[in-house]
Short mmCIF file of C-alpha atoms in Angstrom, two decimals:
data_model
loop_
_atom_site.label_atom_id
_atom_site.label_comp_id
_atom_site.label_asym_id
_atom_site.label_seq_id
_atom_site.Cartn_x
_atom_site.Cartn_y
_atom_site.Cartn_z
CA UNK P 11 -29.73 6.45 6.15
CA UNK P 12 -31.26 4.44 3.45
CA UNK P 13 -30.75 0.40 3.63
CA UNK P 14 -28.16 -0.46 0.96
CA UNK P 15 -25.92 2.73 3.01
CA UNK P 16 -26.63 0.88 6.11
CA UNK P 17 -25.93 -2.68 4.67
CA UNK P 18 -22.62 -1.57 3.02
CA UNK P 19 -21.12 -0.04 6.30
CA UNK P 20 -22.00 -3.33 8.21
CA UNK P 21 -19.60 -5.27 5.52
CA UNK P 22 -17.16 -2.73 5.73
CA UNK P 23 -17.28 -2.86 10.04
CA UNK P 24 -17.64 -6.63 9.73
CA UNK P 25 -14.23 -6.70 7.24
CA UNK P 26 -12.40 -4.25 9.45
CA UNK P 27 -12.67 -6.02 12.75
CA UNK P 28 -11.72 -9.09 11.08
CA UNK P 29 -8.41 -7.41 9.70
CA UNK P 30 -8.00 -6.39 13.58
CA UNK P 31 -8.20 -9.70 14.24
CA UNK P 32 -6.42 -11.80 11.86
CA UNK P 33 -3.29 -13.28 12.84
CA UNK P 34 -2.78 -16.03 9.70
CA UNK P 35 -2.67 -16.38 5.97
CA UNK P 36 -5.54 -18.81 5.75
CA UNK P 37 -7.53 -15.84 7.45
CA UNK P 38 -6.18 -13.35 5.35
CA UNK P 39 -6.98 -15.56 2.10
CA UNK P 40 -10.46 -15.48 3.77
CA UNK P 41 -10.52 -11.91 4.15
CA UNK P 42 -9.40 -11.38 0.85
CA UNK P 43 -11.76 -13.04 -0.43
CA UNK P 44 -14.58 -11.54 1.70
CA UNK P 45 -13.89 -7.92 0.26
CA UNK P 46 -13.31 -9.03 -3.15
CA UNK P 47 -17.13 -10.63 -2.83
CA UNK P 48 -18.56 -7.50 -1.07
CA UNK P 49 -17.00 -5.46 -3.42
CA UNK P 50 -14.76 -3.77 -0.86
CA UNK P 51 -11.87 -3.21 -3.20
CA UNK P 52 -12.28 0.17 -3.89
CA UNK P 53 -12.47 1.06 -0.47
CA UNK P 54 -8.99 2.54 0.88
CA UNK P 55 -8.93 2.43 3.93
CA UNK P 56 -9.91 -1.25 4.55
CA UNK P 57 -7.18 -2.18 1.39
CA UNK P 58 -4.49 -0.02 3.38
CA UNK P 59 -5.49 -1.80 6.41
CA UNK P 60 -5.28 -5.19 4.45
CA UNK P 61 -1.72 -4.08 2.67
CA UNK P 62 -0.71 -3.24 6.23
CA UNK P 63 -1.69 -6.91 7.61
CA UNK P 64 -0.05 -8.13 4.60
CA UNK P 65 3.24 -6.84 5.12
CA UNK P 66 2.68 -8.31 8.76
CA UNK P 67 2.21 -11.44 7.62
CA UNK P 68 4.51 -11.47 4.53
CA UNK P 69 1.91 -11.72 2.16
CA UNK P 70 3.33 -9.78 -0.62
CA UNK P 71 0.82 -11.04 -3.61
CA UNK P 72 -1.80 -10.57 -1.67
CA UNK P 73 -0.52 -6.80 -1.14
CA UNK P 74 -0.01 -6.70 -4.80
CA UNK P 75 -3.30 -8.16 -5.93
CA UNK P 76 -5.19 -6.15 -3.49
CA UNK P 77 -3.52 -3.10 -4.76
CA UNK P 78 -4.03 -3.79 -8.53
CA UNK P 79 -7.76 -4.00 -8.20
CA UNK P 80 -7.91 -0.49 -6.82
CA UNK P 81 -9.04 1.97 -9.98
CA UNK P 82 -7.65 5.02 -8.32
CA UNK P 83 -5.01 4.50 -5.29
CA UNK P 84 -4.54 6.75 -3.03
CA UNK P 85 -0.55 8.39 -1.81
CA UNK P 86 -1.29 6.21 1.35
CA UNK P 87 -1.87 2.74 -0.65
CA UNK P 88 1.12 3.57 -2.83
CA UNK P 89 3.03 4.08 0.41
CA UNK P 90 1.52 1.23 2.28
CA UNK P 91 2.54 -1.26 -0.89
CA UNK P 92 6.49 0.79 -1.09
CA UNK P 93 6.95 0.00 2.28
CA UNK P 94 5.84 -3.91 1.86
CA UNK P 95 8.12 -4.52 -1.49
CA UNK P 96 10.82 -2.36 0.92
CA UNK P 97 10.50 -4.63 3.49
CA UNK P 98 10.59 -8.05 1.85
CA UNK P 99 13.23 -6.93 -0.44
CA UNK P 100 11.51 -7.64 -3.63
CA UNK P 101 13.46 -6.54 -6.86
CA UNK P 102 14.30 -3.00 -7.00
CA UNK P 103 12.54 -2.46 -10.08
CA UNK P 104 9.47 -3.48 -8.65
CA UNK P 105 9.72 -0.57 -6.08
CA UNK P 106 10.81 1.84 -9.15
CA UNK P 107 8.00 1.07 -10.76
CA UNK P 108 5.31 1.49 -8.36
CA UNK P 109 7.49 4.93 -7.68
CA UNK P 110 6.97 5.86 -11.34
CA UNK P 111 3.45 4.92 -11.71
CA UNK P 112 2.86 6.88 -8.28
CA UNK P 113 4.43 10.34 -9.89
CA UNK P 114 2.54 9.59 -13.07
CA UNK P 115 -1.20 8.55 -11.68
CA UNK P 116 -1.71 10.15 -8.61
CA UNK P 117 -2.96 13.37 -8.56
CA UNK P 118 -0.65 13.91 -5.29
CA UNK P 119 2.87 14.11 -5.53
CA UNK P 120 5.06 11.78 -3.30
CA UNK P 121 5.12 12.45 0.09
CA UNK P 122 7.49 12.24 2.88
CA UNK P 123 6.67 8.83 3.59
CA UNK P 124 7.32 8.06 0.05
CA UNK P 125 11.16 8.09 -0.31
CA UNK P 126 12.33 6.30 2.62
CA UNK P 127 11.45 2.88 1.46
CA UNK P 128 12.55 3.07 -1.90
CA UNK P 129 15.63 4.47 -0.63
CA UNK P 130 15.80 1.21 1.67
CA UNK P 131 14.86 -1.03 -1.54
CA UNK P 132 18.16 0.96 -3.31
CA UNK P 133 19.94 0.17 0.17
CA UNK P 134 19.06 -3.86 -0.23
CA UNK P 135 20.73 -4.20 -3.33
CA UNK P 136 23.32 -1.62 -3.03
CA UNK P 137 22.29 0.27 -5.92
CA UNK P 138 24.00 3.53 -5.24
CA UNK P 139 23.16 4.83 -8.54
CA UNK P 140 19.11 4.68 -8.20
CA UNK P 141 19.52 5.84 -4.80
CA UNK P 142 21.47 9.06 -5.23
CA UNK P 143 18.52 9.47 -8.19
CA UNK P 144 15.98 9.00 -5.92
CA UNK P 145 17.68 11.14 -2.99
CA UNK P 146 17.69 13.89 -5.99
CA UNK P 147 14.38 13.81 -5.93
CA UNK P 148 13.18 15.05 -2.30
CA UNK P 149 12.15 18.12 -1.87
CA UNK P 150 14.24 19.87 0.18
CA UNK P 151 12.98 20.50 4.21
CA UNK P 152 11.71 23.87 4.67
CA UNK P 153 12.08 25.12 8.18
CA UNK P 154 9.61 27.94 9.39
CA UNK P 155 12.00 30.99 10.19
#
């Protein structure tokens, strides 16, 4: 393993351990700064853990900021941000816009984890029309017979 790869792996590990022990918004801000300084914004596993921590600490703006820095977000990253938006009752159009981007930007179609958060957002705002439309997009469950 080259020196640069070992160094990058060590940086990943140190940020991951900080994420594991973080329990305040102040620490979260420091971790976000470290992720940016070390150029780890494209490390999907770290960003996913960061988004989950943002959700737990109600740091929605940090979650959005971290997500926006990812060049090619993966399906789990989209799903994590959809969950953040739903859990913190952000305006429904934010969730719908993100879901639309998921359908347009992601090489993978939405999966069974994509829809519940969007439907939760629809229910928060009692938007039956949008909820019915989203529900119509859910692929049918295929059972093995």
